[in-house]
PDB file of C-alpha atoms and ligand atoms in Angstrom:
ATOM      1  CA  MET A  20     111.718   0.982 161.734  1.00 88.00           C
ATOM      2  CA  GLN A  21     111.744   4.784 161.318  1.00 89.00           C
ATOM      3  CA  ASP A  22     111.082   4.324 157.595  1.00 89.00           C
ATOM      4  CA  THR A  23     108.068   2.150 158.252  1.00 92.00           C
ATOM      5  CA  ILE A  24     106.639   4.623 160.754  1.00 95.00           C
ATOM      6  CA  SER A  25     107.064   7.606 158.437  1.00 94.00           C
ATOM      7  CA  ARG A  26     105.550   5.706 155.537  1.00 93.00           C
ATOM      8  CA  LEU A  27     102.522   4.731 157.605  1.00 95.00           C
ATOM      9  CA  ARG A  28     102.089   8.296 158.870  1.00 96.00           C
ATOM     10  CA  ASP A  29     102.768  10.026 155.549  1.00 97.00           C
ATOM     11  CA  ALA A  30      99.881  12.336 154.558  1.00 96.00           C
ATOM     12  CA  LYS A  31     100.646  11.548 150.933  1.00 97.00           C
ATOM     13  CA  MET A  32      99.668   7.943 151.579  1.00 98.00           C
ATOM     14  CA  THR A  33      96.108   9.107 152.327  1.00 98.00           C
ATOM     15  CA  ASN A  34      95.847  10.726 148.896  1.00 98.00           C
ATOM     16  CA  ILE A  35      97.325   7.675 147.220  1.00 98.00           C
ATOM     17  CA  LEU A  36      94.990   5.249 148.969  1.00 98.00           C
ATOM     18  CA  ARG A  37      91.996   7.407 148.089  1.00 98.00           C
ATOM     19  CA  VAL A  38      93.009   7.339 144.432  1.00 99.00           C
ATOM     20  CA  GLN A  39      93.509   3.571 144.659  1.00 99.00           C
ATOM     21  CA  SER A  40      90.056   3.102 146.233  1.00 99.00           C
ATOM     22  CA  ALA A  41      88.433   5.124 143.451  1.00 99.00           C
ATOM     23  CA  ALA A  42      90.323   3.159 140.784  1.00 99.00           C
ATOM     24  CA  LEU A  43      89.259  -0.166 142.301  1.00 99.00           C
ATOM     25  CA  LYS A  44      85.639   0.937 142.557  1.00 99.00           C
ATOM     26  CA  ALA A  45      85.690   1.998 138.897  1.00 99.00           C
ATOM     27  CA  ILE A  46      87.102  -1.397 137.877  1.00 99.00           C
ATOM     28  CA  HIS A  47      84.538  -3.385 139.875  1.00 99.00           C
ATOM     29  CA  ASP A  48      81.610  -1.273 138.653  1.00 99.00           C
ATOM     30  CA  TYR A  49      82.788  -1.560 135.064  1.00 99.00           C
ATOM     31  CA  MET A  50      83.243  -5.334 135.254  1.00 99.00           C
ATOM     32  CA  TYR A  51      79.822  -5.760 136.813  1.00 98.00           C
ATOM     33  CA  GLU A  52      78.188  -3.676 134.094  1.00 98.00           C
ATOM     34  CA  ARG A  53      80.001  -5.609 131.372  1.00 98.00           C
ATOM     35  CA  GLY A  54      78.903  -8.970 132.799  1.00 98.00           C
ATOM     36  CA  VAL A  55      82.392 -10.081 133.845  1.00 98.00           C
ATOM     37  CA  VAL A  56      81.985 -12.280 136.940  1.00 98.00           C
ATOM     38  CA  GLN A  57      84.462 -11.981 139.791  1.00 98.00           C
ATOM     39  CA  ALA A  58      86.217 -15.112 141.075  1.00 98.00           C
ATOM     40  CA  MET A  59      88.203 -15.323 144.300  1.00 98.00           C
ATOM     41  CA  PRO A  60      91.997 -15.508 144.176  1.00 98.00           C
ATOM     42  CA  VAL A  61      93.990 -18.701 144.546  1.00 98.00           C
ATOM     43  CA  ILE A  62      97.098 -18.263 146.715  1.00 98.00           C
ATOM     44  CA  LEU A  63      98.588 -21.780 146.897  1.00 98.00           C
ATOM     45  CA  SER A  64      98.444 -24.368 144.157  1.00 98.00           C
ATOM     46  CA  PRO A  65     100.329 -27.419 142.879  1.00 98.00           C
ATOM     47  CA  GLU A  66     100.306 -25.737 139.421  1.00 98.00           C
ATOM     48  CA  THR A  67     101.023 -22.100 138.643  1.00 98.00           C
ATOM     49  CA  ASP A  68     102.429 -19.862 135.909  1.00 98.00           C
ATOM     50  CA  PRO A  69     106.029 -21.014 135.259  1.00 97.00           C
ATOM     51  CA  LEU A  70     107.180 -17.422 134.477  1.00 96.00           C
ATOM     52  CA  ASN A  71     109.641 -17.343 131.647  1.00 89.00           C
ATOM     53  CA  HIS A  72     112.401 -15.406 133.427  1.00 94.00           C
ATOM     54  CA  PRO A  73     114.832 -16.047 136.296  1.00 95.00           C
ATOM     55  CA  HIS A  74     113.311 -15.956 139.800  1.00 98.00           C
ATOM     56  CA  PHE A  75     113.513 -17.825 143.110  1.00 98.00           C
ATOM     57  CA  ASP A  76     111.197 -20.644 144.099  1.00 97.00           C
ATOM     58  CA  ALA A  77     108.319 -19.827 146.460  1.00 98.00           C
ATOM     59  CA  SER A  78     106.674 -23.066 147.481  1.00 98.00           C
ATOM     60  CA  VAL A  79     105.897 -25.085 150.593  1.00 98.00           C
ATOM     61  CA  GLU A  80     105.431 -28.752 151.332  1.00 98.00           C
ATOM     62  CA  TYR A  81     102.026 -29.454 152.849  1.00 98.00           C
ATOM     63  CA  TYR A  82     100.952 -32.994 153.735  1.00 98.00           C
ATOM     64  CA  GLY A  83     103.205 -34.486 151.123  1.00 98.00           C
ATOM     65  CA  GLN A  84     102.194 -32.060 148.365  1.00 97.00           C
ATOM     66  CA  ARG A  85     104.342 -29.258 146.940  1.00 98.00           C
ATOM     67  CA  LEU A  86     102.258 -26.069 146.762  1.00 98.00           C
ATOM     68  CA  HIS A  87     103.414 -22.935 144.938  1.00 98.00           C
ATOM     69  CA  LEU A  88     102.502 -19.380 145.781  1.00 98.00           C
ATOM     70  CA  THR A  89     100.611 -18.001 142.802  1.00 98.00           C
ATOM     71  CA  LYS A  90     102.833 -16.307 140.218  1.00 98.00           C
ATOM     72  CA  SER A  91      99.766 -15.618 138.128  1.00 98.00           C
ATOM     73  CA  MET A  92      96.344 -17.188 137.944  1.00 98.00           C
ATOM     74  CA  ILE A  93      96.551 -17.754 134.192  1.00 98.00           C
ATOM     75  CA  LEU A  94      95.931 -21.520 134.402  1.00 98.00           C
ATOM     76  CA  HIS A  95      93.100 -21.132 136.902  1.00 98.00           C
ATOM     77  CA  LYS A  96      91.501 -18.368 134.823  1.00 98.00           C
ATOM     78  CA  GLN A  97      91.458 -20.633 131.778  1.00 98.00           C
ATOM     79  CA  LEU A  98      89.932 -23.551 133.663  1.00 98.00           C
ATOM     80  CA  SER A  99      87.359 -21.375 135.450  1.00 98.00           C
ATOM     81  CA  LEU A 100      85.803 -20.827 132.017  1.00 98.00           C
ATOM     82  CA  LEU A 101      84.918 -24.521 131.762  1.00 97.00           C
ATOM     83  CA  ASN A 102      81.649 -23.458 133.349  1.00 96.00           C
ATOM     84  CA  GLY A 103      79.007 -23.045 130.650  1.00 96.00           C
ATOM     85  CA  GLY A 104      77.094 -20.387 132.589  1.00 98.00           C
ATOM     86  CA  PHE A 105      79.529 -17.497 132.167  1.00 98.00           C
ATOM     87  CA  ASP A 106      82.134 -16.583 129.595  1.00 98.00           C
ATOM     88  CA  LYS A 107      84.015 -13.694 131.217  1.00 98.00           C
ATOM     89  CA  VAL A 108      85.862 -13.778 134.517  1.00 99.00           C
ATOM     90  CA  TYR A 109      88.151 -11.520 136.537  1.00 99.00           C
ATOM     91  CA  VAL A 110      90.095 -11.855 139.766  1.00 99.00           C
ATOM     92  CA  MET A 111      91.819  -9.315 142.021  1.00 98.00           C
ATOM     93  CA  SER A 112      94.764 -11.627 142.232  1.00 98.00           C
ATOM     94  CA  PRO A 113      97.725 -11.347 144.608  1.00 98.00           C
ATOM     95  CA  ASN A 114     100.906 -12.686 143.005  1.00 98.00           C
ATOM     96  CA  VAL A 115     104.236 -13.592 144.575  1.00 98.00           C
ATOM     97  CA  ARG A 116     107.197 -13.478 142.195  1.00 98.00           C
ATOM     98  CA  LEU A 117     110.533 -13.687 143.975  1.00 98.00           C
ATOM     99  CA  GLU A 118     112.391 -11.643 141.376  1.00 98.00           C
ATOM    100  CA  GLU A 119     116.134 -11.084 141.349  1.00 98.00           C
ATOM    101  CA  GLY A 120     117.456  -8.052 143.220  1.00 98.00           C
ATOM    102  CA  SER A 121     118.547  -6.427 139.958  1.00 98.00           C
ATOM    103  CA  LEU A 122     114.874  -5.521 139.384  1.00 98.00           C
ATOM    104  CA  GLY A 123     114.672  -3.542 142.636  1.00 98.00           C
ATOM    105  CA  GLY A 124     115.491  -0.284 140.904  1.00 97.00           C
ATOM    106  CA  THR A 125     113.252  -0.458 137.816  1.00 97.00           C
ATOM    107  CA  GLY A 126     110.540   1.448 139.675  1.00 98.00           C
ATOM    108  CA  ARG A 127     108.002  -1.137 138.442  1.00 98.00           C
ATOM    109  CA  HIS A 128     108.738  -4.319 140.386  1.00 98.00           C
ATOM    110  CA  LEU A 129     107.464  -5.595 143.710  1.00 98.00           C
ATOM    111  CA  PHE A 130     107.865  -9.248 144.575  1.00 98.00           C
ATOM    112  CA  GLU A 131     104.361  -9.266 145.982  1.00 98.00           C
ATOM    113  CA  PHE A 132     101.669  -7.344 144.117  1.00 98.00           C
ATOM    114  CA  THR A 133      98.069  -7.514 142.954  1.00 98.00           C
ATOM    115  CA  GLN A 134      96.774  -7.625 139.423  1.00 98.00           C
ATOM    116  CA  VAL A 135      93.310  -7.407 137.977  1.00 99.00           C
ATOM    117  CA  ASP A 136      93.417 -10.607 135.962  1.00 99.00           C
ATOM    118  CA  ILE A 137      90.786 -11.002 133.242  1.00 99.00           C
ATOM    119  CA  GLU A 138      89.908 -13.867 130.862  1.00 99.00           C
ATOM    120  CA  LEU A 139      87.225 -14.129 128.146  1.00 99.00           C
ATOM    121  CA  LYS A 140      86.002 -17.298 126.442  1.00 98.00           C
ATOM    122  CA  GLY A 141      85.484 -17.549 122.670  1.00 98.00           C
ATOM    123  CA  ARG A 142      86.711 -13.983 122.007  1.00 98.00           C
ATOM    124  CA  SER A 143      89.584 -12.459 120.096  1.00 98.00           C
ATOM    125  CA  LYS A 144      92.371 -10.127 121.148  1.00 98.00           C
ATOM    126  CA  GLU A 145      90.416  -7.241 119.602  1.00 98.00           C
ATOM    127  CA  ASP A 146      87.503  -7.998 121.963  1.00 98.00           C
ATOM    128  CA  PHE A 147      89.896  -8.035 124.903  1.00 99.00           C
ATOM    129  CA  MET A 148      91.509  -4.755 123.846  1.00 98.00           C
ATOM    130  CA  GLU A 149      88.109  -3.114 123.581  1.00 98.00           C
ATOM    131  CA  LEU A 150      87.212  -4.259 127.116  1.00 99.00           C
ATOM    132  CA  VAL A 151      90.503  -3.001 128.586  1.00 99.00           C
ATOM    133  CA  ASP A 152      90.351   0.316 126.707  1.00 98.00           C
ATOM    134  CA  GLY A 153      86.953   0.865 128.296  1.00 98.00           C
ATOM    135  CA  MET A 154      88.280  -0.053 131.728  1.00 98.00           C
ATOM    136  CA  VAL A 155      91.223   2.343 131.447  1.00 98.00           C
ATOM    137  CA  ALA A 156      89.005   5.200 130.256  1.00 98.00           C
ATOM    138  CA  ARG A 157      86.545   4.513 133.069  1.00 98.00           C
ATOM    139  CA  VAL A 158      89.221   4.418 135.781  1.00 98.00           C
ATOM    140  CA  PHE A 159      90.892   7.608 134.613  1.00 98.00           C
ATOM    141  CA  SER A 160      87.729   9.658 134.243  1.00 98.00           C
ATOM    142  CA  PHE A 161      86.361   8.433 137.582  1.00 98.00           C
ATOM    143  CA  VAL A 162      89.606   9.157 139.443  1.00 98.00           C
ATOM    144  CA  LYS A 163      89.897  12.560 137.819  1.00 98.00           C
ATOM    145  CA  LYS A 164      86.380  13.511 138.867  1.00 98.00           C
ATOM    146  CA  GLU A 165      86.370  11.854 142.289  1.00 98.00           C
ATOM    147  CA  CYS A 166      89.905  12.617 143.477  1.00 98.00           C
ATOM    148  CA  GLU A 167      90.481  16.199 142.370  1.00 98.00           C
ATOM    149  CA  GLU A 168      91.843  17.244 145.761  1.00 98.00           C
ATOM    150  CA  ASP A 169      94.053  14.205 146.140  1.00 98.00           C
ATOM    151  CA  LEU A 170      95.546  14.703 142.686  1.00 98.00           C
ATOM    152  CA  ALA A 171      96.136  18.388 143.448  1.00 98.00           C
ATOM    153  CA  ALA A 172      97.832  17.494 146.746  1.00 98.00           C
ATOM    154  CA  LEU A 173     100.079  15.083 144.840  1.00 98.00           C
ATOM    155  CA  ASP A 174     100.687  17.715 142.177  1.00 98.00           C
ATOM    156  CA  ARG A 175      99.485  15.289 139.535  1.00 98.00           C
ATOM    157  CA  LYS A 176      97.805  16.418 136.343  1.00 96.00           C
ATOM    158  CA  LEU A 177      95.939  13.468 134.949  1.00 95.00           C
ATOM    159  CA  ARG A 178      95.082  13.061 131.284  1.00 93.00           C
ATOM    160  CA  VAL A 179      92.117  10.869 130.452  1.00 96.00           C
ATOM    161  CA  PRO A 180      93.495   8.805 127.552  1.00 97.00           C
ATOM    162  CA  ALA A 181      91.788   8.941 124.179  1.00 96.00           C
ATOM    163  CA  THR A 182      90.420   5.501 123.267  1.00 97.00           C
ATOM    164  CA  PRO A 183      90.771   3.200 121.435  1.00 98.00           C
ATOM    165  CA  LEU A 184      94.363   3.145 122.634  1.00 98.00           C
ATOM    166  CA  LYS A 185      96.894   2.912 119.801  1.00 98.00           C
ATOM    167  CA  VAL A 186      98.178  -0.538 118.859  1.00 98.00           C
ATOM    168  CA  PHE A 187     101.744  -1.115 117.648  1.00 98.00           C
ATOM    169  CA  GLU A 188     103.561  -4.209 116.450  1.00 98.00           C
ATOM    170  CA  SER A 189     106.682  -4.850 118.543  1.00 98.00           C
ATOM    171  CA  GLU A 190     108.753  -5.184 115.327  1.00 97.00           C
ATOM    172  CA  ASP A 191     107.687  -1.731 114.114  1.00 98.00           C
ATOM    173  CA  LEU A 192     108.613  -0.160 117.447  1.00 98.00           C
ATOM    174  CA  ARG A 193     111.938  -2.000 117.408  1.00 97.00           C
ATOM    175  CA  ASP A 194     112.667  -0.541 113.960  1.00 97.00           C
ATOM    176  CA  ARG A 195     111.765   2.914 115.155  1.00 97.00           C
ATOM    177  CA  TYR A 196     113.337   2.934 118.638  1.00 96.00           C
ATOM    178  CA  GLY A 197     115.813   0.025 118.746  1.00 97.00           C
ATOM    179  CA  ASP A 198     115.993  -2.835 121.262  1.00 96.00           C
ATOM    180  CA  ASP A 199     115.112  -0.491 124.091  1.00 96.00           C
ATOM    181  CA  PHE A 200     111.773   0.257 122.397  1.00 97.00           C
ATOM    182  CA  GLU A 201     109.582  -0.427 125.441  1.00 97.00           C
ATOM    183  CA  ALA A 202     111.241   2.235 127.578  1.00 97.00           C
ATOM    184  CA  ARG A 203     111.659   4.736 124.748  1.00 98.00           C
ATOM    185  CA  ALA A 204     108.123   4.456 123.415  1.00 98.00           C
ATOM    186  CA  SER A 205     106.806   4.734 126.962  1.00 98.00           C
ATOM    187  CA  ARG A 206     108.756   7.985 127.401  1.00 98.00           C
ATOM    188  CA  GLU A 207     107.730   9.476 124.081  1.00 97.00           C
ATOM    189  CA  LEU A 208     104.056   8.605 123.686  1.00 96.00           C
ATOM    190  CA  GLU A 209     101.359  10.639 125.410  1.00 93.00           C
ATOM    191  CA  ASP A 210      98.711   8.022 126.060  1.00 96.00           C
ATOM    192  CA  PRO A 211      98.877   4.396 127.171  1.00 98.00           C
ATOM    193  CA  PHE A 212      99.354   2.078 124.183  1.00 98.00           C
ATOM    194  CA  TRP A 213      99.264  -1.581 123.164  1.00 98.00           C
ATOM    195  CA  VAL A 214     102.203  -3.508 121.742  1.00 98.00           C
ATOM    196  CA  THR A 215     101.585  -6.920 120.170  1.00 98.00           C
ATOM    197  CA  ASN A 216     103.725 -10.006 119.494  1.00 98.00           C
ATOM    198  CA  PHE A 217     106.237 -10.987 122.194  1.00 97.00           C
ATOM    199  CA  ARG A 218     107.919 -14.361 122.557  1.00 94.00           C
ATOM    200  CA  ARG A 219     107.172 -15.511 126.106  1.00 94.00           C
ATOM    201  CA  GLU A 220     105.254 -18.085 128.196  1.00 95.00           C
ATOM    202  CA  PHE A 221     103.914 -21.284 126.615  1.00 97.00           C
ATOM    203  CA  TYR A 222     100.299 -20.286 127.137  1.00 98.00           C
ATOM    204  CA  ASP A 223     100.283 -17.288 124.768  1.00 98.00           C
ATOM    205  CA  LYS A 224      99.107 -18.355 121.313  1.00 98.00           C
ATOM    206  CA  GLU A 225     101.665 -18.775 118.569  1.00 98.00           C
ATOM    207  CA  ASP A 226     100.373 -18.511 114.994  1.00 98.00           C
ATOM    208  CA  LYS A 227     100.359 -21.981 113.431  1.00 96.00           C
ATOM    209  CA  LYS A 228     100.949 -20.682 109.912  1.00 97.00           C
ATOM    210  CA  ARG A 229     103.428 -18.057 110.938  1.00 97.00           C
ATOM    211  CA  ARG A 230     105.715 -19.602 113.540  1.00 96.00           C
ATOM    212  CA  GLY A 231     107.392 -17.049 115.760  1.00 96.00           C
ATOM    213  CA  TYR A 232     104.373 -14.724 115.627  1.00 98.00           C
ATOM    214  CA  TYR A 233     102.488 -14.534 118.929  1.00 98.00           C
ATOM    215  CA  HIS A 234      98.910 -13.322 119.380  1.00 98.00           C
ATOM    216  CA  ASN A 235      99.765 -11.618 122.623  1.00 98.00           C
ATOM    217  CA  TYR A 236     100.309  -8.064 123.822  1.00 98.00           C
ATOM    218  CA  ASP A 237     101.300  -5.666 126.575  1.00 98.00           C
ATOM    219  CA  VAL A 238      99.882  -2.293 127.538  1.00 98.00           C
ATOM    220  CA  PHE A 239     102.384   0.402 128.475  1.00 98.00           C
ATOM    221  CA  TRP A 240     101.798   3.512 130.540  1.00 98.00           C
ATOM    222  CA  PRO A 241     103.293   6.691 129.019  1.00 98.00           C
ATOM    223  CA  GLU A 242     105.683   9.223 130.651  1.00 97.00           C
ATOM    224  CA  GLY A 243     108.241   6.430 131.055  1.00 97.00           C
ATOM    225  CA  PHE A 244     106.119   4.468 133.548  1.00 98.00           C
ATOM    226  CA  GLY A 245     106.436   1.343 131.386  1.00 98.00           C
ATOM    227  CA  GLU A 246     104.645  -1.994 131.387  1.00 98.00           C
ATOM    228  CA  ALA A 247     101.051  -2.026 132.675  1.00 98.00           C
ATOM    229  CA  LEU A 248      99.477  -5.273 131.422  1.00 98.00           C
ATOM    230  CA  SER A 249     100.478  -8.545 129.775  1.00 98.00           C
ATOM    231  CA  GLY A 250      98.213 -11.063 128.098  1.00 98.00           C
ATOM    232  CA  GLY A 251      97.235 -12.813 124.930  1.00 98.00           C
ATOM    233  CA  GLU A 252      95.074 -15.254 123.081  1.00 98.00           C
ATOM    234  CA  ARG A 253      95.778 -18.668 124.602  1.00 98.00           C
ATOM    235  CA  GLU A 254      96.946 -22.057 123.524  1.00 98.00           C
ATOM    236  CA  TRP A 255      94.318 -24.702 124.278  1.00 98.00           C
ATOM    237  CA  GLU A 256      95.468 -27.615 122.097  1.00 98.00           C
ATOM    238  CA  TYR A 257      97.404 -30.348 123.903  1.00 98.00           C
ATOM    239  CA  ALA A 258     100.090 -30.806 121.230  1.00 98.00           C
ATOM    240  CA  GLU A 259     100.843 -27.084 121.069  1.00 98.00           C
ATOM    241  CA  ILE A 260     101.006 -26.780 124.847  1.00 98.00           C
ATOM    242  CA  VAL A 261     103.390 -29.730 125.194  1.00 98.00           C
ATOM    243  CA  ARG A 262     105.564 -28.526 122.305  1.00 98.00           C
ATOM    244  CA  LYS A 263     105.880 -25.038 123.782  1.00 98.00           C
ATOM    245  CA  MET A 264     106.471 -26.230 127.349  1.00 98.00           C
ATOM    246  CA  THR A 265     109.232 -28.494 126.060  1.00 98.00           C
ATOM    247  CA  GLU A 266     110.759 -25.677 124.001  1.00 97.00           C
ATOM    248  CA  ARG A 267     110.838 -23.532 127.145  1.00 96.00           C
ATOM    249  CA  LYS A 268     112.275 -26.359 129.265  1.00 96.00           C
ATOM    250  CA  THR A 269     109.241 -26.325 131.559  1.00 97.00           C
ATOM    251  CA  ASP A 270     109.005 -29.446 133.720  1.00 96.00           C
ATOM    252  CA  LEU A 271     105.795 -31.110 132.536  1.00 97.00           C
ATOM    253  CA  ARG A 272     105.493 -32.973 135.844  1.00 97.00           C
ATOM    254  CA  GLY A 273     104.506 -29.680 137.475  1.00 96.00           C
ATOM    255  CA  TYR A 274     101.379 -29.448 135.284  1.00 98.00           C
ATOM    256  CA  LYS A 275      99.627 -32.804 135.760  1.00 98.00           C
ATOM    257  CA  THR A 276      95.999 -31.711 136.016  1.00 98.00           C
ATOM    258  CA  TYR A 277      96.341 -28.902 133.488  1.00 98.00           C
ATOM    259  CA  LEU A 278      97.941 -31.207 130.912  1.00 98.00           C
ATOM    260  CA  GLU A 279      95.416 -33.965 131.515  1.00 98.00           C
ATOM    261  CA  MET A 280      92.603 -31.454 130.964  1.00 98.00           C
ATOM    262  CA  ALA A 281      94.315 -30.283 127.773  1.00 98.00           C
ATOM    263  CA  ARG A 282      94.750 -33.887 126.614  1.00 98.00           C
ATOM    264  CA  GLN A 283      91.025 -34.422 127.067  1.00 98.00           C
ATOM    265  CA  GLY A 284      90.346 -31.278 125.020  1.00 98.00           C
ATOM    266  CA  LEU A 285      88.822 -29.474 127.985  1.00 98.00           C
ATOM    267  CA  ILE A 286      90.805 -26.203 127.920  1.00 98.00           C
ATOM    268  CA  PRO A 287      88.511 -23.569 126.434  1.00 98.00           C
ATOM    269  CA  SER A 288      89.731 -21.156 123.783  1.00 98.00           C
ATOM    270  CA  THR A 289      90.225 -17.902 125.668  1.00 98.00           C
ATOM    271  CA  VAL A 290      91.932 -14.516 125.606  1.00 98.00           C
ATOM    272  CA  GLY A 291      92.935 -12.361 128.539  1.00 98.00           C
ATOM    273  CA  GLY A 292      95.514 -10.469 130.496  1.00 98.00           C
ATOM    274  CA  GLY A 293      96.417  -8.963 133.824  1.00 98.00           C
ATOM    275  CA  MET A 294      96.982  -5.311 134.767  1.00 99.00           C
ATOM    276  CA  GLY A 295      99.089  -4.519 137.821  1.00 98.00           C
ATOM    277  CA  ILE A 296      97.175  -2.475 140.373  1.00 99.00           C
ATOM    278  CA  GLU A 297     100.190  -0.903 142.089  1.00 98.00           C
ATOM    279  CA  ARG A 298     101.641   0.071 138.704  1.00 98.00           C
ATOM    280  CA  MET A 299      98.333   1.626 137.728  1.00 98.00           C
ATOM    281  CA  VAL A 300      98.164   3.593 140.985  1.00 99.00           C
ATOM    282  CA  ARG A 301     101.797   4.640 140.584  1.00 98.00           C
ATOM    283  CA  TYR A 302     100.929   6.104 137.198  1.00 98.00           C
ATOM    284  CA  LEU A 303      97.660   7.686 138.347  1.00 98.00           C
ATOM    285  CA  THR A 304      99.425   9.391 141.232  1.00 98.00           C
ATOM    286  CA  GLY A 305     102.722  10.073 139.411  1.00 98.00           C
ATOM    287  CA  GLN A 306     105.008   8.352 141.943  1.00 98.00           C
ATOM    288  CA  LYS A 307     108.634   7.566 141.288  1.00 98.00           C
ATOM    289  CA  HIS A 308     108.643   3.932 142.380  1.00 98.00           C
ATOM    290  CA  VAL A 309     105.862   1.410 142.705  1.00 98.00           C
ATOM    291  CA  LYS A 310     106.945   0.997 146.353  1.00 97.00           C
ATOM    292  CA  ASP A 311     105.742   4.558 146.974  1.00 97.00           C
ATOM    293  CA  VAL A 312     102.111   3.488 146.578  1.00 98.00           C
ATOM    294  CA  ALA A 313     102.355   0.421 148.840  1.00 97.00           C
ATOM    295  CA  LEU A 314     101.814   0.588 152.595  1.00 96.00           C
ATOM    296  CA  PHE A 315     104.003  -2.476 153.083  1.00 97.00           C
ATOM    297  CA  PRO A 316     106.244  -2.666 150.012  1.00 97.00           C
ATOM    298  CA  ARG A 317     108.149  -5.759 148.925  1.00 98.00           C
ATOM    299  CA  VAL A 318     111.017  -4.567 146.738  1.00 98.00           C
ATOM    300  CA  PRO A 319     113.117  -7.227 144.957  1.00 98.00           C
ATOM    301  CA  GLY A 320     116.407  -7.776 146.771  1.00 98.00           C
ATOM    302  CA  GLU A 321     115.471  -5.662 149.820  1.00 97.00           C
ATOM    303  CA  ASN A 322     114.752  -6.867 153.340  1.00 96.00           C
ATOM    304  CA  ILE A 323     111.174  -6.445 154.449  1.00 95.00           C
ATOM    305  CA  ALA A 324     110.809  -4.326 157.589  1.00 90.00           C
ATOM    306  CA  PHE A 325     107.269  -5.467 158.362  1.00 95.00           C
TER     307      PHE A 325
HETATM  308  N1  LIG B 413      98.074 -12.378 133.933  1.00 58.12           N
HETATM  309  C1  LIG B 413      98.873 -12.500 132.741  1.00 58.12           C
HETATM  310  C2  LIG B 413      98.085 -13.077 131.623  1.00 58.12           C
HETATM  311  O1  LIG B 413      96.887 -13.204 131.756  1.00 58.12           O
HETATM  312  C3  LIG B 413     100.094 -13.247 132.927  1.00 58.12           C
HETATM  313  C4  LIG B 413     100.977 -12.502 133.859  1.00 58.12           C
HETATM  314  O2  LIG B 413     100.525 -12.221 134.954  1.00 58.12           O
HETATM  315  O3  LIG B 413     102.104 -12.197 133.489  1.00 58.12           O
HETATM  316  O4  LIG B 413      98.655 -13.365 130.597  1.00 58.12           O
HETATM  317 MG1   MG B 414     104.473  -8.899 131.638  1.00 58.12          MG
END
């Protein structure tokens, strides 16, 4: 309990929360100006992101229906764009991912976190990158101007990144840095950067003519802070979705409505991604672990005090 009390009373937490408030204001203002409408988060759903890595189940039975805590709102973001009146949407989306305890020490993982999750209809990955570059530049310049005293108290010198952020192919970085390229590039590069083409969840678009090439990407924070955002252009064709779910051994029975919508050709062609808020604040404030910016942290493998 002592730990919880000192965390709640820590003066540093005031500076961190002020930086976080400024960052969130900058994001909301920017989205509003760019015509991206805000949707409310979904917390429980019969269908959620399968996540393509080992984790524990987080679901409850409610009146005969199995409901999952949201691992990401990817499927809901896609379907929200069925509405013809808007073509850009974002959500401040809480996610629960019961990760394995081995991720407790990465400095980047919480099993409960919030991401700003964005999706655009009828646009390309270049359009999405341009939107996110603008968001990052806006957040950093606003925080730098607004939170001078907080940053000084945290002994953090913040660099407003030059945009457009650099874009690298994952294969090129692998050639240059080896298999550990994410961590090494993050340590060596000065500004946040994009990396494209990762094999992961079924919903990220795979090139039909060039199998094994994915139109997806991550953003990485520099100074070794690592992954900031994941996203991609999306699959929307039924046959592709089923093929990729099967390849990834995803149980199709968990995706009844989504698959039926896809079968009817209703999934719009979209592009998007989600940026972790706590990871962003960790980088802005220069903290060692993402738990250091959370009032009530949920670290993989650790008991929760409160
Ligand atoms: N939000 C991400 C996306 O849009 C998925 C994730 O959260 O990992 O692709
Ligand atoms: Mg990711």
